[in-house]
Amino acid sequence: MTQIFAYIPFKNGAAEDVALEYPTAAKKIDEGASLTAVVTGSGADLDTVANEMTSIYSEVIKIDHADLAYPNAEVVRKALVNVIPADAIFLTAHDTFGMDLAPGLSVKMESAYAADMVDFDGLDGTILKAVRQELGGAVSTHMAIDISSGVVMTVRPGSFGPVEGSSAGGSVVDKSGDAGDVSVKRKFLEIVEAEAGDVDITKSDVLVSIGRGIEDEDNIEIAQELADAMKAVVSCSRPIVDAKWLEKSRQVGTSGQTVKPKVYMAMGISGSFQHLGGVKGNPFIVAVNKNPKAPIFQVADVGIVEDILDFIPELTEAVNDL
Amino acid sequence: MEILVCVKRVPDTAENEFELNSAGNDLDRDDLVYSVNEWDNYAVEEAIQIVDKVGGSVTVITVGDDESEEVLRREMAMGANNGILLSDDAFEGSDGMGIAAILKAEIEKGSYDLIMSGAQADEGAGQVGGMLAAMLDYPYASLVNKIEVGDGNITVGREIEGGNQEMNEMDLPCVLSIQTGINEPRYVGIRGIRKVAKLDIPVKGTSDLGVDADSVGEAGAKTKRLDYFVPDMGDGAEMLEGSTDEIIEKLIEKLKANGGL
Amino acid sequence: MTSIIGPASFKFFGIFPAAILSFILPVVGIGLFAYIMARRFAPLVRANPDNRFDHIGKRIRNLIIVWLGQVRQPRYMLAGVLHIFIFSGFLILSIRSTSLVIIGFSDGFVLPGFGGALGSIYNFFKDYAATFVLIACIIAAIRRGIYKPERYAVPEKYGKDHTAEAVFVLGIISTLMISESLFEASELAYEFALTGHDHFLAPLSLVWIFRAMLPSVPQNVLQGLHIFSFFVHDLTFFFFLCFLPLGKHFHVITSVFNVFFMRVQKGNIKPVMHGVSDDKLDDLESFGVKKLEDFTWKHMLDFYSCADCGRCSDQCPANAVGRPLSPRFITIKARDLMFKNYPLAGEIYKSNLLVEDIYTEDEIWSCTTCGACEEECPLGIEYIDKIVDLRRGMVDEGMVPQSLQKPLKALEKRGNPYGKMEKKRADWAKDKEFKANYQIKDLAREKADTLYFVDSITSYDDIIQDIARRTSIILQKAGVDFGILGKLEKDSGNEVLRFGEEMLYQDLKEQNIEAILETGVKQIVTADPHAYNALKNDYGDLPPVKHISQVVAQKISSGELDLKPCQDPDKVYVYHDPCYLGRHNGIYEDPRQALDAIDGLTRVELEKSRDRSFCCGGGGLMLFYEPEEETRMGVLRVNMAAEIGATVIVTACPFCLVNIQDAIKVAGKEGEIEALDFTELIEQHLY
């Protein structure tokens, strides 16, 4: 039987949303496969998450070690190599931790490797059919992966949707003892928090971008509130920067920053090509503009003809209620 | 410090429009322009700046064909001291693991203190750096946006979610993958490239490297690309109608489906 | 009683001959002056070559009009008139000054030919010259010292105020005038007391006034005054001579040369190195100006010749919007560096990189190459070539702002700064509605008389593509047989050259020239002044180039083109002169003629029009540069137009259109004023 192991990232005792997506992904890989969650860390937080995962996964492996208190990818890899079966399918999220952990893990486990998967099409013998994207999302590709000696894969969060229903009634299995020697040549020092105002809009997956429709500097507040609710960052088009309402570093455009978010909320932006020239990677674009003829509606995925000054606060409220 | 930077020649995402060819199995490559992968370019700039400070040399290396030489030359015009081209018909169709194996074979012949690559390239996998590190048993850090050279070790900052930075101390030799924005790469103009046009760039194949032909190329690839395709888009935006509440409800559904919430 | 004793015969305390002093002073003065001049010459000898001995006829013409005729001075009326008085006074008095020196050791000396009537006539004029020079100096001193006009102000970052130097020199000149007149007046008063003979003096001149003040002064006082004022004059004269090369009054000596050597051709950029042809450029070790000695000798002469008048910076649009560029200080800082590195005594200092030393990178990138500074300078000081050379140096060192690297790379790979595909360059002609009525010839496949060179922004920008369509319609209506290069056309490279990327410019130029000559066209037309300028002034080897406004004006004159009466008689139109059509290429009247051919069109003029036009913000690569500025050039320009009651700004340049349209929105004047392209206005009025 195919064995699938999924790594659960967590922060402050709460698992990341991708934990709910693995079961959906696993079904698409092989409906009959076994799915085991793997969670590493140390202490109370680890236990909380492991227990939480029992409602979604039938088996949850936990590895507790002092050196795993902060998820240092090198340490985690060493532990996992001793715990995960060599020919298993191993899943983790394609996030900054996944990019750190997964490639090296596949080498040590002598498995195949596939990154940033957005869809699976089942197994054909030991060949897994899958879909991913290239060139910043400009094109998609069908992949064939030989998993006969196992495979390590990262999946793109948000691609698979959360599992419907739960209460798997699973149990936690402590494999801390199997971890073995986890000494590594990379030592975690500390986290340096981003300064408020030091925001790099090119690194955010979701942008709430404002244009002239915001009309007044004082109205920028409502955009920030929406951004906070969506865990996004506020960016803007050139006129806002020219008016000195926001710093240059917030500007999206050919003479501003190039951004490659997953979602781009174009609020009160007309959609000039100089502005859109800064939006790459084919994001999901939501355009809100009171002018139904605004060019942005040609390129947006979703269009809404409304005054952003009315619309944004209502959207913020709805998002916060989720 | 002897630094090796792995670079790749990729289609330029800024200056290309990607269309499928008439057979529908590959991109239409006739009008594509290629250049050095943007992330790799940041890595080379970083390497040059490190060497400017602590001495040493920068070598750029790529696995490719004759045309890949142009990116090596461009990086040398920028300031890299040496270039190496790993080229062989047997390398064609390699997956990430194959590329890493080829690079490893060459790296073992030298003695590099630091190996860098860009965090990702055109395929968006970001895999070769991490694989290479594991093959060499060197420590690895990805998405590096800050490097401070110490005594026999280095301190690196990794870019993580929320714009935060994870600081790590690593032993040398090590492998790093570099994130964009770590520095401001210097400009390389046509003149600079012409200046390095005559420099020698050695080309090495399977026999020079001693790699097993079964572990590289299409034969050794466990991950294969079957085709390219473009998912159906539709014309223009889907205009949401109805009362504001209804619109918001529909919008939220779509945002969730596309990773916005 | 004997007549007054001149300095040649006078003996101090009855023993010491004054003539010795009047001999030593010139010897020491001239000797010191020669030494100072030799030191000042030193950097010029180390400088790069410059080709300034061509077009001798034009150079002499410049000398007569700009130097002697002072034609640029009255552009600032009060200061200009004052200067004309002082300048002409100096020229007239130069003869008197020379005579005076020799009078010091040769009594009663007169220059050959100035003995009889000529001498008397000369004296008459020179007396008035001295008078109005003094009056001008007093007015100037009051103006500089008390009223302190804005353009002389020195921003803190550039150092101390220069007013003291200015007023000091005015004081020196006044001293010369007073001492010269007193020297003469004391002699005449002495003569009168002795003989009763009264010389005729120019009424109300300075000497006349002094003479009127002196009759009751005792003879020995007059004698003393005579000798005293002589030596005050002599000493001051030679002091001034040696002082001139130490500051902004060096221009007194260098101006005649600087104007003779000033540029005789407009709109073009100097080669990377004079004497090095394009195909030998690869052999050069270094491109552009990185250190002081990389400038040409003429550019260094420019630095010496600056009179610190501030007119260039006053007209500079970058300065007006608060960018870190002030042309005056580009020159003054370089001049001060020359003084510092090549001191009058001691070792010559080794030069550092200019951009780390006296200039900042942003300062040099801020320039839009509009040419207002050069147009204004009464001394013929050039700026654009220096900025381009500095940029060449920075590009050579890789110091290019990140925001410019993308479009430069796109130009290299795709031939346009937007990175769009070559094959889509002619897509503007495929617009459904347009294509139904107008088919554009592709010169790769068909022949035509004329090439319509579209250039990048007009080819690719969604809004500006309309200009291409309208230009085509106008050309067709005017009966011009034309075609386009389509995907073979590359960016004209006007800005690429001016941004210092020489080899990329050469690359674009070669491709364009090859494609153009292949077509065999006999003339080129464009609606883009930047393309017009590059093709006409920088390329060479091409058929004649015209701008669409010239074609329209000519066809209206010949009757081939007729325009309807004004469709919007209530609007108030103002024509904004684009820098690359107007200042750089002298095309001011053709667009106005075309506008005026529209019956009932109300046209007003901006104060800053024609060669005083105010740059819209710049075109080409300048659209991609992110400057630090307090406001936008376009906004200032829109406000200028609004102030005179204009409701439509007509412009004949696609970049002006983009900048002004943007500026109207930023200035919050949407609905009050609009920007209209020349082609749109003409096309609206075609039958």
XYZ file of N, CA and C in Angstrom, chain A residues 204-209 222-234 262-267 284 286 311-312 315-320 322, chain B residues 251-252 254-256 258-261:
135
model
N 4.737 39.804 -0.683
C 3.425 39.418 -0.156
C 2.623 38.648 -1.189
N 1.939 37.626 -0.753
C 1.124 36.823 -1.662
C -0.176 37.516 -2.026
N -0.635 38.393 -1.154
C -1.883 39.097 -1.412
C -1.625 40.597 -1.289
N -2.054 41.338 -2.290
C -1.868 42.782 -2.240
C -3.204 43.490 -2.358
N -3.402 44.475 -1.490
C -4.552 45.369 -1.627
C -3.976 46.646 -2.219
N -4.209 46.839 -3.495
C -3.547 47.917 -4.205
C -4.520 49.060 -4.471
N -8.692 52.788 5.236
C -9.628 51.683 4.991
C -8.961 50.568 4.202
N -8.021 50.947 3.350
C -7.301 49.917 2.600
C -6.422 49.110 3.552
N -5.797 49.803 4.491
C -4.946 49.097 5.460
C -5.768 48.129 6.298
N -6.976 48.555 6.623
C -7.824 47.669 7.420
C -8.180 46.418 6.643
N -8.470 46.593 5.372
C -8.768 45.419 4.549
C -7.532 44.531 4.450
N -6.379 45.162 4.267
C -5.137 44.394 4.163
C -4.895 43.596 5.445
N -5.118 44.224 6.571
C -4.933 43.514 7.839
C -5.855 42.308 7.906
N -7.108 42.522 7.506
C -8.074 41.423 7.572
C -7.675 40.286 6.639
N -7.093 40.606 5.507
C -6.734 39.579 4.535
C -5.305 39.085 4.699
N -4.625 39.550 5.751
C -3.212 39.233 5.972
C -2.423 39.638 4.715
N -2.783 40.791 4.216
C -2.149 41.262 2.984
C -1.367 42.524 3.265
N -0.844 43.089 2.168
C -0.035 44.294 2.282
C -0.623 45.337 1.349
N -0.561 46.593 1.739
C -1.088 47.655 0.888
C -0.034 48.090 -0.119
N -0.234 36.133 -5.356
C -1.214 35.153 -5.792
C -2.533 35.878 -6.065
N -2.784 36.898 -5.268
C -4.035 37.641 -5.409
C -3.730 39.134 -5.434
N -4.326 39.823 -6.395
C -4.093 41.265 -6.533
C -5.439 41.980 -6.513
N -5.662 42.737 -5.427
C -6.917 43.487 -5.325
C -6.670 44.885 -5.882
N -7.176 45.155 -7.070
C -6.952 46.462 -7.689
C -8.129 47.368 -7.350
N -7.928 48.204 -6.324
C -9.025 49.014 -5.815
C -8.911 50.450 -6.305
N -4.519 36.151 -9.364
C -5.966 36.293 -9.405
C -6.252 37.764 -9.138
N -8.647 40.933 -8.684
C -9.995 41.429 -8.389
C -9.962 42.930 -8.602
N -17.206 50.286 -0.878
C -17.075 48.837 -0.959
C -16.061 48.265 0.026
N -14.905 48.920 0.121
C -13.823 48.348 0.934
C -14.233 48.129 2.397
N -16.351 45.051 2.631
C -15.607 43.812 2.405
C -14.779 43.460 3.629
N -14.160 44.500 4.213
C -13.332 44.271 5.408
C -14.164 43.627 6.506
N -15.349 44.180 6.687
C -16.228 43.652 7.731
C -16.533 42.188 7.466
N -16.867 41.888 6.220
C -17.234 40.509 5.880
C -16.059 39.563 6.089
N -14.870 40.004 5.739
C -13.690 39.142 5.903
C -13.411 38.916 7.378
N -13.545 39.963 8.162
C -13.288 39.827 9.591
C -14.275 38.902 10.268
N -15.320 36.179 9.097
C -15.101 34.782 8.712
C -14.561 33.953 9.866
N -17.417 37.153 -3.919
C -16.006 37.512 -3.982
C -15.201 36.716 -2.971
N -15.728 36.603 -1.782
C -15.010 35.881 -0.739
C -14.800 34.422 -1.134
N -14.484 33.263 -4.133
C -13.436 33.214 -5.154
C -12.063 33.492 -4.545
N -12.021 34.388 -3.576
C -10.741 34.676 -2.949
C -10.200 33.447 -2.234
N -11.081 32.755 -1.548
C -10.637 31.564 -0.852
C -10.090 30.559 -1.859
N -8.689 31.033 -4.558
C -7.439 31.423 -5.205
C -6.341 31.819 -4.225
N -6.520 31.433 -2.975
C -5.430 31.655 -2.023
C -5.362 33.048 -1.450
N -6.465 33.822 -1.607
C -6.423 35.183 -1.096
C -6.829 35.270 0.364
N -7.527 34.224 0.839
C -7.963 34.250 2.230
C -7.609 32.933 2.909
